[in-house]
XYZ file of C-alpha atoms in Angstrom:
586
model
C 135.511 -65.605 72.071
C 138.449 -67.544 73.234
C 140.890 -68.376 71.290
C 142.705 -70.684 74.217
C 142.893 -74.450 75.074
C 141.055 -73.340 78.250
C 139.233 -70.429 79.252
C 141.177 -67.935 80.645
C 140.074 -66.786 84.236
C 142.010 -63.617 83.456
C 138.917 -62.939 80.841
C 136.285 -63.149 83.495
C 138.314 -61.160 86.007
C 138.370 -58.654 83.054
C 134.848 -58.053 82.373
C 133.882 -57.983 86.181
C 136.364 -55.286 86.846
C 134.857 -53.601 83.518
C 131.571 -54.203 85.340
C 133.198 -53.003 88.327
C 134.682 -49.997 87.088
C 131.744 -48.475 85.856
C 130.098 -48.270 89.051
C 133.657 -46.752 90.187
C 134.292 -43.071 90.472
C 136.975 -42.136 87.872
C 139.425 -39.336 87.858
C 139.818 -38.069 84.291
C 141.756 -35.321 85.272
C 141.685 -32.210 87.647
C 140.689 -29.231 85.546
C 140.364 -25.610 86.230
C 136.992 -24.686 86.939
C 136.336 -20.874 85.329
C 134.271 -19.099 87.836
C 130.836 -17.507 87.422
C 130.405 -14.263 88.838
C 132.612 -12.184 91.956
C 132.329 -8.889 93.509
C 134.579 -6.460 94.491
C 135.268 -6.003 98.063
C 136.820 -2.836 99.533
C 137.586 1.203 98.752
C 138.641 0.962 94.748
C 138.768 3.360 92.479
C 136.327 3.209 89.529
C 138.886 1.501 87.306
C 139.536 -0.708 89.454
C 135.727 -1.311 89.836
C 134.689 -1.223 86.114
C 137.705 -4.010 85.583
C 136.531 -6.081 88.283
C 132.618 -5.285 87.008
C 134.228 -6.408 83.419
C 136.125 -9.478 84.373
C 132.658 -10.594 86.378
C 131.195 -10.122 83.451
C 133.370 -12.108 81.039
C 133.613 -14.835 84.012
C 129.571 -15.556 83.810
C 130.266 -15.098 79.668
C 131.956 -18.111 79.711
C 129.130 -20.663 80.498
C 128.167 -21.693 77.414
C 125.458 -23.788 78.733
C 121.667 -22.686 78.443
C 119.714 -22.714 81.795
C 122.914 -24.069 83.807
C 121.063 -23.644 87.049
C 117.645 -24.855 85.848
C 115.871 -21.585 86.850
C 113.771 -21.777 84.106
C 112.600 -25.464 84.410
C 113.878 -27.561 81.914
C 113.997 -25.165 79.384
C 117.178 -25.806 76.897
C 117.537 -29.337 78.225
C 115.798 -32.277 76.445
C 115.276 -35.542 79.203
C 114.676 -38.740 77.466
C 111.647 -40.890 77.674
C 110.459 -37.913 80.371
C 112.004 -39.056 83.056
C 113.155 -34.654 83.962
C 111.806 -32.524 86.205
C 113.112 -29.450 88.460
C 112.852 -29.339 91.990
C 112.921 -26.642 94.995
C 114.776 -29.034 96.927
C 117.878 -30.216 97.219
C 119.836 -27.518 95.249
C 123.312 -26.492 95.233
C 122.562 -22.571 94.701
C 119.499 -20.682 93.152
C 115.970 -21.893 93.470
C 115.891 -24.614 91.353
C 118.030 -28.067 90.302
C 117.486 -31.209 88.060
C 116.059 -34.151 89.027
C 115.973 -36.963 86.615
C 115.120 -40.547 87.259
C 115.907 -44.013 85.844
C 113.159 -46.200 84.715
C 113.527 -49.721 83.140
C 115.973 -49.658 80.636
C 116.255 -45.667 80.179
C 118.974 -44.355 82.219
C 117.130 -40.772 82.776
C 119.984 -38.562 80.351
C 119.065 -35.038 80.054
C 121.275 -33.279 77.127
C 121.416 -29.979 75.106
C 123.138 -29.190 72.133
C 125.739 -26.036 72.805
C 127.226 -23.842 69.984
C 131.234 -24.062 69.859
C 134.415 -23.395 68.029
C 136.813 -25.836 66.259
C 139.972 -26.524 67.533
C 138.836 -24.974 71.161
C 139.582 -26.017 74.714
C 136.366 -26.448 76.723
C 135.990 -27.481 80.604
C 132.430 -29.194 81.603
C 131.752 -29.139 84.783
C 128.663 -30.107 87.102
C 127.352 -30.162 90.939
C 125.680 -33.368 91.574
C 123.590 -35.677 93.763
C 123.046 -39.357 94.228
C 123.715 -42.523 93.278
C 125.833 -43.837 90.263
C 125.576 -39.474 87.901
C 127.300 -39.097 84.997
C 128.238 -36.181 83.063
C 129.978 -36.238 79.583
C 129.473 -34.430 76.449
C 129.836 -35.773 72.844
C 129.839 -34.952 69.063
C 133.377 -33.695 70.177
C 135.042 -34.277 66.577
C 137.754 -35.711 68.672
C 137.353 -38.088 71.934
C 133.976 -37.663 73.475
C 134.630 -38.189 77.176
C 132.717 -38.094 80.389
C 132.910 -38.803 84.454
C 130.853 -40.204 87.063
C 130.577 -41.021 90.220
C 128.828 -43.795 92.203
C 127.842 -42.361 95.295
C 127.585 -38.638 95.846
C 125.191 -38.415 99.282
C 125.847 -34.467 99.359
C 126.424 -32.174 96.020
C 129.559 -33.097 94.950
C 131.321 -31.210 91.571
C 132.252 -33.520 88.153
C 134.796 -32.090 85.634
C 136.150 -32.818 82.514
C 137.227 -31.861 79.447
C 137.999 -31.991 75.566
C 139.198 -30.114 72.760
C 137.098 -29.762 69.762
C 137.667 -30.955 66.080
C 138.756 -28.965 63.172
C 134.660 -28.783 61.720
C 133.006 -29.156 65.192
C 130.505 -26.392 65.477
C 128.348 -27.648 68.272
C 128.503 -30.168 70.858
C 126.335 -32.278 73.277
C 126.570 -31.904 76.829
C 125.004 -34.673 79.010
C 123.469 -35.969 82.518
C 122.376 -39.290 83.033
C 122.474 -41.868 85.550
C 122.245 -45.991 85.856
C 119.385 -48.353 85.189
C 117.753 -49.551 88.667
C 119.048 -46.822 90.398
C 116.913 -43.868 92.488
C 116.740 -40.339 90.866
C 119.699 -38.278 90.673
C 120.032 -34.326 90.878
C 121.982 -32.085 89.047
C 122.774 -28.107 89.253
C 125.067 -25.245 88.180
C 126.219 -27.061 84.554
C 129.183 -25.125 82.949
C 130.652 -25.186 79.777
C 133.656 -22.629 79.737
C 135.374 -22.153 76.603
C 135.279 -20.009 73.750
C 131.052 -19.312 72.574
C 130.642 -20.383 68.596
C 128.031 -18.666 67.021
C 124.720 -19.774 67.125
C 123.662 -18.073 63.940
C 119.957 -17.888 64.209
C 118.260 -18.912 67.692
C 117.261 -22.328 67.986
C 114.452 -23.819 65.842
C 110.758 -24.451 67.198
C 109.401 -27.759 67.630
C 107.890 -29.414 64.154
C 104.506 -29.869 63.289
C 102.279 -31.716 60.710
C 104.093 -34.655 61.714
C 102.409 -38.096 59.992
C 103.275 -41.426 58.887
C 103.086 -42.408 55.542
C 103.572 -45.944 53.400
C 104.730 -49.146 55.559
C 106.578 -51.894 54.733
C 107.332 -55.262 57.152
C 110.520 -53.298 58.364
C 110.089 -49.692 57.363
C 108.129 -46.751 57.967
C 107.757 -43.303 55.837
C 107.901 -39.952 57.913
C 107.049 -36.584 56.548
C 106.167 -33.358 59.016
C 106.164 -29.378 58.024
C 109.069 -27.297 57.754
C 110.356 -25.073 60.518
C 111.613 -21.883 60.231
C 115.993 -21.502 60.898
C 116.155 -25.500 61.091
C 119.403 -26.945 59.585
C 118.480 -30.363 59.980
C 116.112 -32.641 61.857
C 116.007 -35.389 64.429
C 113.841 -38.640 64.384
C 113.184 -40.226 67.487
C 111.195 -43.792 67.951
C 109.882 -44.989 70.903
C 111.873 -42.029 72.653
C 115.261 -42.723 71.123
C 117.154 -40.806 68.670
C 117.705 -43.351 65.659
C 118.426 -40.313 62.524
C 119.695 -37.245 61.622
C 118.587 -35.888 58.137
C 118.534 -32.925 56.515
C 115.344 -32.753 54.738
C 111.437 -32.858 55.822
C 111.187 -36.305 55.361
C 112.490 -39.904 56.925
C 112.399 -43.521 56.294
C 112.861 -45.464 59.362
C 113.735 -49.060 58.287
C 115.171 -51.938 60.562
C 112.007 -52.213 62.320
C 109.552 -55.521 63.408
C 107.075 -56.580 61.209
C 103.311 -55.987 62.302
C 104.622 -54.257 65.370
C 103.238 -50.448 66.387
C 106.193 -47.782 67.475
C 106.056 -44.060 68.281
C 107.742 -41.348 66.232
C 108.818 -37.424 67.228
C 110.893 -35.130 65.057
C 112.792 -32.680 66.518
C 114.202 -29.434 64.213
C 118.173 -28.547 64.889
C 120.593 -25.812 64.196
C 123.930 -23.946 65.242
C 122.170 -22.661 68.209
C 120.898 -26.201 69.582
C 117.710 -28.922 69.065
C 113.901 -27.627 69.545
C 111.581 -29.745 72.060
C 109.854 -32.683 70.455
C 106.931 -32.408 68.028
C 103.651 -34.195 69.044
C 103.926 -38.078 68.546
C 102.876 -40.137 65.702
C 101.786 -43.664 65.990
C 103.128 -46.125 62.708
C 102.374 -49.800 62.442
C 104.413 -52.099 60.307
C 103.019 -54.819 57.658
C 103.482 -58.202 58.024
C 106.115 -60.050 56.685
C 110.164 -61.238 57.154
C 111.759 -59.253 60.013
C 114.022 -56.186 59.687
C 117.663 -56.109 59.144
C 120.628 -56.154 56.861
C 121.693 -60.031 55.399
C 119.722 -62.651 53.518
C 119.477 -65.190 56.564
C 116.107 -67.098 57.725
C 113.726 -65.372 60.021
C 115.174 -67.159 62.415
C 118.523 -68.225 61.991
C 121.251 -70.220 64.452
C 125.235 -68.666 64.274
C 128.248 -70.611 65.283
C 131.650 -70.136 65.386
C 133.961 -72.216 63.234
C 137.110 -72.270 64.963
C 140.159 -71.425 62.653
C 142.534 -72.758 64.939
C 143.576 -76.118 67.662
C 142.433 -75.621 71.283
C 141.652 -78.947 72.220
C 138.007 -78.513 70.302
C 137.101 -81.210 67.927
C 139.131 -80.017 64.786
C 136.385 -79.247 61.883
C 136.486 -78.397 57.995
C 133.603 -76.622 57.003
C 131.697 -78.922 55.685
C 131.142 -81.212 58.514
C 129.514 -78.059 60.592
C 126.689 -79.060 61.850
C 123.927 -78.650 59.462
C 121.293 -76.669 61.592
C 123.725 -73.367 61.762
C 122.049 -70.760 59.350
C 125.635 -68.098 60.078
C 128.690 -69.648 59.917
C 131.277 -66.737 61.977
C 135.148 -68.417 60.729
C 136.926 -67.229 63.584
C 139.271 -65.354 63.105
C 140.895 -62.162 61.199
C 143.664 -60.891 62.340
C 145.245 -57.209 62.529
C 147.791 -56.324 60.140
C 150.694 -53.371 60.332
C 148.251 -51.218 58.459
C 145.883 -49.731 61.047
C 142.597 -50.794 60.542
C 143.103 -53.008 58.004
C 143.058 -57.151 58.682
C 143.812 -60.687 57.058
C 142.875 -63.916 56.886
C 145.195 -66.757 57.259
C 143.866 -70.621 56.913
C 145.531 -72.299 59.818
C 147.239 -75.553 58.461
C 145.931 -76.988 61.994
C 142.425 -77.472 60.462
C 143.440 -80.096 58.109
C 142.899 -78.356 54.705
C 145.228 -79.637 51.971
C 144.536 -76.265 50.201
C 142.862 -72.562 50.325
C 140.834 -73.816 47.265
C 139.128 -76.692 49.463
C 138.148 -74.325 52.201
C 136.982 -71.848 49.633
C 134.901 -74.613 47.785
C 133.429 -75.325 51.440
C 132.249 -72.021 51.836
C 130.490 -72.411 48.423
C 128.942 -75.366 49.153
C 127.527 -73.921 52.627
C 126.151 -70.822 50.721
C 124.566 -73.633 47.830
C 122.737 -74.951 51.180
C 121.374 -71.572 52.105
C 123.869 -70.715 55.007
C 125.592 -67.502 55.281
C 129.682 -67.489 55.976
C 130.889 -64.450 57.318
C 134.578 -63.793 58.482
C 134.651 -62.619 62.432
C 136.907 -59.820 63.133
C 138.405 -59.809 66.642
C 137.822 -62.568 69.476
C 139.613 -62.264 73.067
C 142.951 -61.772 71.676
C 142.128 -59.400 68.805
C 143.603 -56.090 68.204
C 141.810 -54.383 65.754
C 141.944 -50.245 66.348
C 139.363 -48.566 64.176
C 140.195 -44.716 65.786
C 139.844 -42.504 62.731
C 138.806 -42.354 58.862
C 141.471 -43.888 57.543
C 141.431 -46.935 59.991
C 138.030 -46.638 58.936
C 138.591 -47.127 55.397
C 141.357 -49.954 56.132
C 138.848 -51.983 57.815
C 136.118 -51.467 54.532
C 138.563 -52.320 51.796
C 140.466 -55.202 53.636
C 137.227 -57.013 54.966
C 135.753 -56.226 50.981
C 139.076 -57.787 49.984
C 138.439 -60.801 51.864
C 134.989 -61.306 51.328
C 135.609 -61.394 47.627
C 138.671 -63.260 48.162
C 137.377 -65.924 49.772
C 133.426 -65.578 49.172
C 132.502 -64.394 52.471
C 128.696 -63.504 52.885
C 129.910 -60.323 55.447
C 131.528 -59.742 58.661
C 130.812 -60.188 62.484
C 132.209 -57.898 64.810
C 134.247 -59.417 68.327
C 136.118 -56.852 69.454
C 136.171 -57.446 73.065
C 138.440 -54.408 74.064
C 136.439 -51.345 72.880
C 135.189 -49.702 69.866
C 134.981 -46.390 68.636
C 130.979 -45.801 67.597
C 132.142 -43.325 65.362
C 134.421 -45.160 62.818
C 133.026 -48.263 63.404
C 130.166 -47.370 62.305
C 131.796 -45.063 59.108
C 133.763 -48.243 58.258
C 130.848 -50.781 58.576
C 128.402 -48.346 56.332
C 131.510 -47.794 53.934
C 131.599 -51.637 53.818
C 127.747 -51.959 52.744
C 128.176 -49.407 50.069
C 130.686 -51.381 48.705
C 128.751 -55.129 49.532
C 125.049 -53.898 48.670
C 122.125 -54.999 50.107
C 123.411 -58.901 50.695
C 125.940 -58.048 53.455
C 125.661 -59.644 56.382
C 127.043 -57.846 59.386
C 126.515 -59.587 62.944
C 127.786 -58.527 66.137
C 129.048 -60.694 69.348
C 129.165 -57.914 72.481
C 130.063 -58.674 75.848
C 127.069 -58.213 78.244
C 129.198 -55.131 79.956
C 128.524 -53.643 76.122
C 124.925 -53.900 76.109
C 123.585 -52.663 79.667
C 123.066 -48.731 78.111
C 122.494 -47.579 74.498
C 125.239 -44.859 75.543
C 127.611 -47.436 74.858
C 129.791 -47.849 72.018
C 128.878 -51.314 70.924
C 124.947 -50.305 71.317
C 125.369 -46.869 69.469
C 127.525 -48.760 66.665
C 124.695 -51.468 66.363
C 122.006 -48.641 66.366
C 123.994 -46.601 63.966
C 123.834 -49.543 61.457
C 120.431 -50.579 62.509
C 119.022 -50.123 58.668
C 122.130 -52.877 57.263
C 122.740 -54.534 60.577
C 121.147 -58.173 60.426
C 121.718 -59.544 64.652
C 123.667 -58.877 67.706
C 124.764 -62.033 69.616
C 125.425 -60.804 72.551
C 127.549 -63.124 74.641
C 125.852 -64.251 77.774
C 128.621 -65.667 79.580
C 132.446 -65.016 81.192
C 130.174 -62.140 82.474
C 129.172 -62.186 86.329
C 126.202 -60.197 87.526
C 124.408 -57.683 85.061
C 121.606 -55.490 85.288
C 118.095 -56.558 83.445
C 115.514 -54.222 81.758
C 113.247 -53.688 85.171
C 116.386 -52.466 86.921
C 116.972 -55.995 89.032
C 120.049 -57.493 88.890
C 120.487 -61.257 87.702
C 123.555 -63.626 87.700
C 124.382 -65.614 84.768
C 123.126 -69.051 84.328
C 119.879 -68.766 84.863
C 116.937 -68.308 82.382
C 116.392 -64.671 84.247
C 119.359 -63.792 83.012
C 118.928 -64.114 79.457
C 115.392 -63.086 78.789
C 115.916 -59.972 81.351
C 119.897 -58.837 79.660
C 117.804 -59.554 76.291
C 114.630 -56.856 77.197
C 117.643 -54.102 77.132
C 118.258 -54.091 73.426
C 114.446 -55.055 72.580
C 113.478 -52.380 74.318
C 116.518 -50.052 73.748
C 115.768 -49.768 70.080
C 116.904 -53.115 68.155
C 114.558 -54.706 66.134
C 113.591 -58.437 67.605
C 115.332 -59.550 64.204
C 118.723 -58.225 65.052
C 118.479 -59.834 68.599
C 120.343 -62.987 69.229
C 121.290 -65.183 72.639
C 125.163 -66.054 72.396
C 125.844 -69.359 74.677
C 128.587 -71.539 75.156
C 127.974 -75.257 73.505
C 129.875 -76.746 76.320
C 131.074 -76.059 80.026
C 134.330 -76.027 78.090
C 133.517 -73.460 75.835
C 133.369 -70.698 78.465
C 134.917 -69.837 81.976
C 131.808 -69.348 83.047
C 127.988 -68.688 82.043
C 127.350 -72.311 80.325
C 123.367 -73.442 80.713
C 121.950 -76.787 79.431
C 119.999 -75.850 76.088
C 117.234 -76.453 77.744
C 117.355 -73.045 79.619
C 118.265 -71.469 76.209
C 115.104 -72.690 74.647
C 112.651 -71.780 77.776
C 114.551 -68.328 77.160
C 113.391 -68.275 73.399
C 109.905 -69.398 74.632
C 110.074 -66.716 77.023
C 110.313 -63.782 74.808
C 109.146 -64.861 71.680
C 105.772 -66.657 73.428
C 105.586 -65.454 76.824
C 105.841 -69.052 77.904
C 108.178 -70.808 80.021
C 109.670 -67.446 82.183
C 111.646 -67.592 85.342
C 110.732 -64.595 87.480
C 111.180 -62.455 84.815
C 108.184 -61.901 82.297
C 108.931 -59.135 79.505
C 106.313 -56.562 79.098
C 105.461 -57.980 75.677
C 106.689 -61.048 73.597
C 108.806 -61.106 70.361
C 107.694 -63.248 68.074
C 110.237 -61.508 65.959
C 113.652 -62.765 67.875
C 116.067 -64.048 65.405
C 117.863 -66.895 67.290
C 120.252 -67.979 69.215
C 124.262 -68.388 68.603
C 126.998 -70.389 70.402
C 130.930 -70.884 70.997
C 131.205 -72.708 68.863
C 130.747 -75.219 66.088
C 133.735 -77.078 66.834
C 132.836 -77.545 71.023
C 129.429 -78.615 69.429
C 130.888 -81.145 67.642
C 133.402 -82.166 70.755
C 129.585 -82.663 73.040
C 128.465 -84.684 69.787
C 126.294 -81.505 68.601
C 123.945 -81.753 71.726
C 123.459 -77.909 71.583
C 122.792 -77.282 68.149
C 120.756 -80.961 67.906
C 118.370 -79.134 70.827
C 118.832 -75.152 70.268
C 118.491 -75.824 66.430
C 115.149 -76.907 65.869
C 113.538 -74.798 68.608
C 115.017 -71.290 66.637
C 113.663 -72.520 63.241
C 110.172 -73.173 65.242
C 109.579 -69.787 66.488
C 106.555 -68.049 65.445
C-alpha cells in the first residue's frame, strides 16, 4: 500500500524485477563440492592403497542423501500431488534420474527428510535439467536457502549451503520447478556434511486411516499407530497443512459443505514414510472457515492514517458497506519486532479519545477495525523469537489500547514464515478466538505455496480469517492452468485467485485487493465492474473471461480495496458497486 501523494513507479519497477528475478539464475555462493568416490591410479604400496580405499570410502560417506542417483526409483523421495517419476533417459551418471513435472498450480517438488547434526556445515548440491529447477532445503533452524536456475538445456550442477541450528536434528532437502513450465530432471543429489543419527529406520506408511465428526470448517482424523514414528504428517488435497505428535488430527479452516482428501504420513529421526491410502471427508453446512468474527462475506478497506492528496477521513464517515476497516499504518519502533501507533494530527482528530470512540462505534455497527502493520514504506523485521514476541505483545498492546479487533499483515519486503507465523499464533493465544488477522500480499507472494507469505498464511490457516492479495503495481503473473495473464483484466483475477483456492486456502480466507481509483495504484486499476464479473466468476461460474476455474466458490469472502479514503475522493463509486455484490454472494 502506498503511503505517497502518487504512486511511486519505483514500486512497480520493484515487483517486476522481483518477478524478474525469480526466473533469474542466482549465485548464492560457490561452494566446495565433496566428491563421491575415486580410485587409485598407479604402482602403490598397500598403505597407500588402503588410505586411498579409506578416503573413497569416507568421500561416498558423506552423501547424506537417500537414493541420490534415483537407482532405486523414487524410493526415499516423496513428489507432491504425483507429479515424480524416474527415467532411463536423460541422466547425468547411473541408469536412472528424476523427472518431475509441473501441473496447474503444483510446482512438481520432490523432497526427503535427511538426519543431521546441530550446529553443522552442510553443502547441497544437484545436477539438473530444464527449464526454471530449483533446489533448496529447509527446516534449517537457521536460514533455509535454495538456488535455481532458469534455463539449464544440458545437466548443469546447483549448490548451496547452510549451517544448522543449535536443536536441528533433521532437515528437508528439495527439487521443484515453476508452474506452466515442461518437466524438469534431476540426478546425483548430495548432502555432504556431518550424518546425525537416524535412531531407528524410517517409519512405514499409516494405516486405518478414517474421518471422523465434521463441522462447517473442520474435520476429525484418526488412523493406527506405526511402529518407530515420532510424529505424523497430515496432508489435504496433497499438501502438507500439520505436524502432530499423536494418532489423531483436527483439520479446521476448511469450506463448508465442500469434499477434500486426507493422507497421513508417519515421521522420525531417520526421515517421513510414503503416504497412507486416502480418505475422503465432507464438511457440514454452515459459515465459512477462518479466524475473526466478520460476515460470510465481508468488504476491507484501508483507512488512510495519513495526507496524500486522498480525501482526508475520520472513521466514522467510512463508507458504510466496509465489513474490515485496515487503519493504515503501524510503524517500527527501536525494539526489533515490536511497533506503534501514532494518530496523525493530519486526519483532523481533536483527540486519541475521538478516534478511539470511532472505532467503538464501527464495532457497535458490526465492522471489524484492525491495525495494518507495514505498507510500501514499512520496516518491520520479524527474524527470530524475540522479534517474534515483540511483534505479539506490542500489536496486543495496541489492540487493547486502542480497541483494535486484530491485525493485517503488509509487509511488502519479505517475511520470515517461521516467526511470522510464531508471532501471529503467540498473538491469538493472547487475543482468543475473536482475532482477526488479514493479510494484503503482493501477487509475486502468492504464485507458489513455497513462499513465505503463502506458508505464513497456511501456517495460520486454523486463526487466519482472509488474504487480500493485491492485484495491482504487479505486471504479468502466472494463473492456476500455467498461462500467463496481465493485470487488468478479469483473467487476471479469477486465474491469480485459483492459486490459493486451489493451493490450500479455504474460499473464506480468499479476498480480491483492488485499487478504488486509477489514483490509488501505479498500475492494475479495473472499473468495479470487472471486480464483480470476477466474484461472479468464481463464486457462480458466471461471467468468466477465458478463464473458467475448475469449480466455483460459493465460499469466497470478498473483495478489498486501496482505500477508503480514494473511495471517498471517486465519491465511493467502488464500494457503492463492489459492496453490495460481496454481501450478495451465495
Amino acid at each position: 500500500m502506498d503511503r505517497a501523494r502518487h504512486p511511486r513507479p519505483t514500486r512497480l519497477r520493484r515487483n517486476l524485477a522481483r518477478l524478474t528475478g525469480a526466473f533469474a539464475a542466482t549465485a548464492l555462493g560457490a561452494t566446495a563440492l565433496v566428491a563421491l568416490g575415486g580410485t587409485a591410479s598407479g604402482a602403490t604400496s598397500a598403505a597407500t592403497s588402503r588410505a586411498t580405499e579409506g578416503a573413497a570410502a569416507t568421500a561416498v560417506a558423506a552423501n547424506l542423501a537417500q537414493n541420490p542417483g534415483f537407482e532405486s526409483g523414487l524410493s526415499g523421495w516423496t513428489c507432491s500431488a504425483g507429479s515424480g517419476t524416474t527415467v532411463a533417459s536423460p541422466v547425468h551418471s547411473g541408469s536412472a534420474a528424476l523427472k518431475a513435472t509441473p501441473a496447474g498450480s503444483d510446482n512438481a517438488r520432490c523432497a526427503q527428510t535427511v538426519a543431521v547434526k546441530p550446529n553443522s556445515s552442510y553443502t547441497l548440491s544437484s545436477w539438473v535439467q530444464g527449464s526454471y529447477v530449483y533446489l533448496g532445503a529447509s527446516g534449517t533452524g537457521t536460514t533455509d536457502v535454495s538456488t535455481w536456475t532458469p534455463s539449464a538445456t544440458g545437466w548443469q550442477q546447483l549448490s548451496t549451503g547452510f549451517t544448522t541450528g543449535a536443536n536441528t536434528t533433521s532437515v528437508t532437502i528439495y527439487t521443484h520447478g515453476w508452474y506452466g513450465q515442461p518437466a524438469y530432471y534431476a540426478d546425483d543429489i548430495s548432502l555432504s556434511g556431518p550424518g546425525g543419527d537416524p535412531g531407528d529406520p524410517v517409519p512405514g506408511a499409516p494405516s486405518g486411516l478414517k474421518a471422523g465428526a465434521v463441522t462447517s470448517s473442520s474435520i476429525d482424523l484418526s488412523w493406527s499407530p506405526v511402529t518407530g514414528a515420532t510424529g505424523y504428517n497430515v496432508y489435504r488435497d496433497g499438501s502438507k497443512v500439520q505436524s502432530v505428535g499423536g494418532t489423531s488430527a483436527t483439520v479446521t479452516g476448511l469450506a463448508p459443505s465442500t469434499s477434500y482428501q486426507f493422507q497421513v504420513t508417519a515421521t522420525n529421526a531417520a526421515g517421513e514414510s510414503p503416504r497412507s491410502a486416502a480418505v475422503t471427508g465432507t464438511t457440514s453446512a454452515g459459515g465459512g472457515g477462518g479466524g475473526g468474527t466478520v460476515p460470510k462475506h465481508a468488504v476491507t478497506g484501508y483507512w488512510q492514517n495519513f495526507n496524500n492528496g486522498a480525501a482526508v477521513q475520520k472513521l466514522r464517515e467510512v463508507q458504510d458497506q466496509y465489513d474490515i476497516i485496515a487503519v493504515a499504518f503501524a510503524d517500527a519502533t527501536g525494539t526489533p519486532g515490536a511497533v506503534d501507533f501514532t494518530l496523525d494530527p493530519a486526519v483532523g482528530y481533536g483527540s486519541e479519545q475521538q478516534f478511539k470512540d470511532d472505532i467503538k462505534a464501527k464495532q457497535a455497527a458490526g465492522k471489524s477495525v484492525v491495525i495494518s502493520i507495514g505498507g510500501q514504506n514499512g520496516t518491520v523485521s520479524i527474524n527470530d523469537s524475540t522479534s517474534a514476541n515483540n511483534f505479539a505483545n506490542s500489536v496486543y498492546a495496541l489492540m487493547r489500547e486502542y480497541g483494535f479487533n486484530g491485525v493485517d499483515i503488509d509487509l511488502e519486503n519479505g517475511l520470515n514464515a517461521t516467526y511470522m507465523t510464531q508471532a501471529l499464533r503467540s498473538l491469538s493465544a493472547k487475543a482468543g478466538s475473536g482475532l482477526v488477522i488479514t493479510m494484503a500480499p503482493q501477487t509475486i507472494d502468492m504464485q507458489s505455496t513455497s513462499g513465505a507469505y503463502f506458508q505464513t498464511a497456511l501456517n495460520i490457516k486454523d486463526i487466519l480469517t482472509v488474504v487480500n492479495m493485491q492485484y495491482y503495481n504487479s505486471g504479468s503473473m502466472l494463473g492456476c492452468d500455467g498461462k500467463v495473464y496481465s493485470q487488468g483484466s478479469v483473467d487476471f483475477l479469477t486465474a491469480l485467485a485459483c492459486i490459493q483456492l486451489e493451493g490450500g486456502l479455504s474460499p473464506s480466507q480468499v479476498g480480491l485487493g483492488l485499487p478504488a481509483s486509477t489514483r490509488g495504484a501505479g498500475s492494475g486499476y479495473v472499473s468495479p465492474a470487472i471486480v464483480n464479473n470476477a466474484l461472479d466468476c468464481l463464486a457462480r461460474g458466471t461471467n468468466c473471461g477465458s478463464f473458467k476455474p475448475a469449480r466455483t466458490y460459493p465460499g469466497l469472502r470478498g473483495a478489498m480495496t486501496w482505500s477508503t479514503n480514494w473511495d471517498a475522493t471517486a465519491g465511493n463509486a467502488w464500494s457503492n458497486a463492489v459492496g453490495p455484490k460481496v454481501h450478495g454472494l451465495p
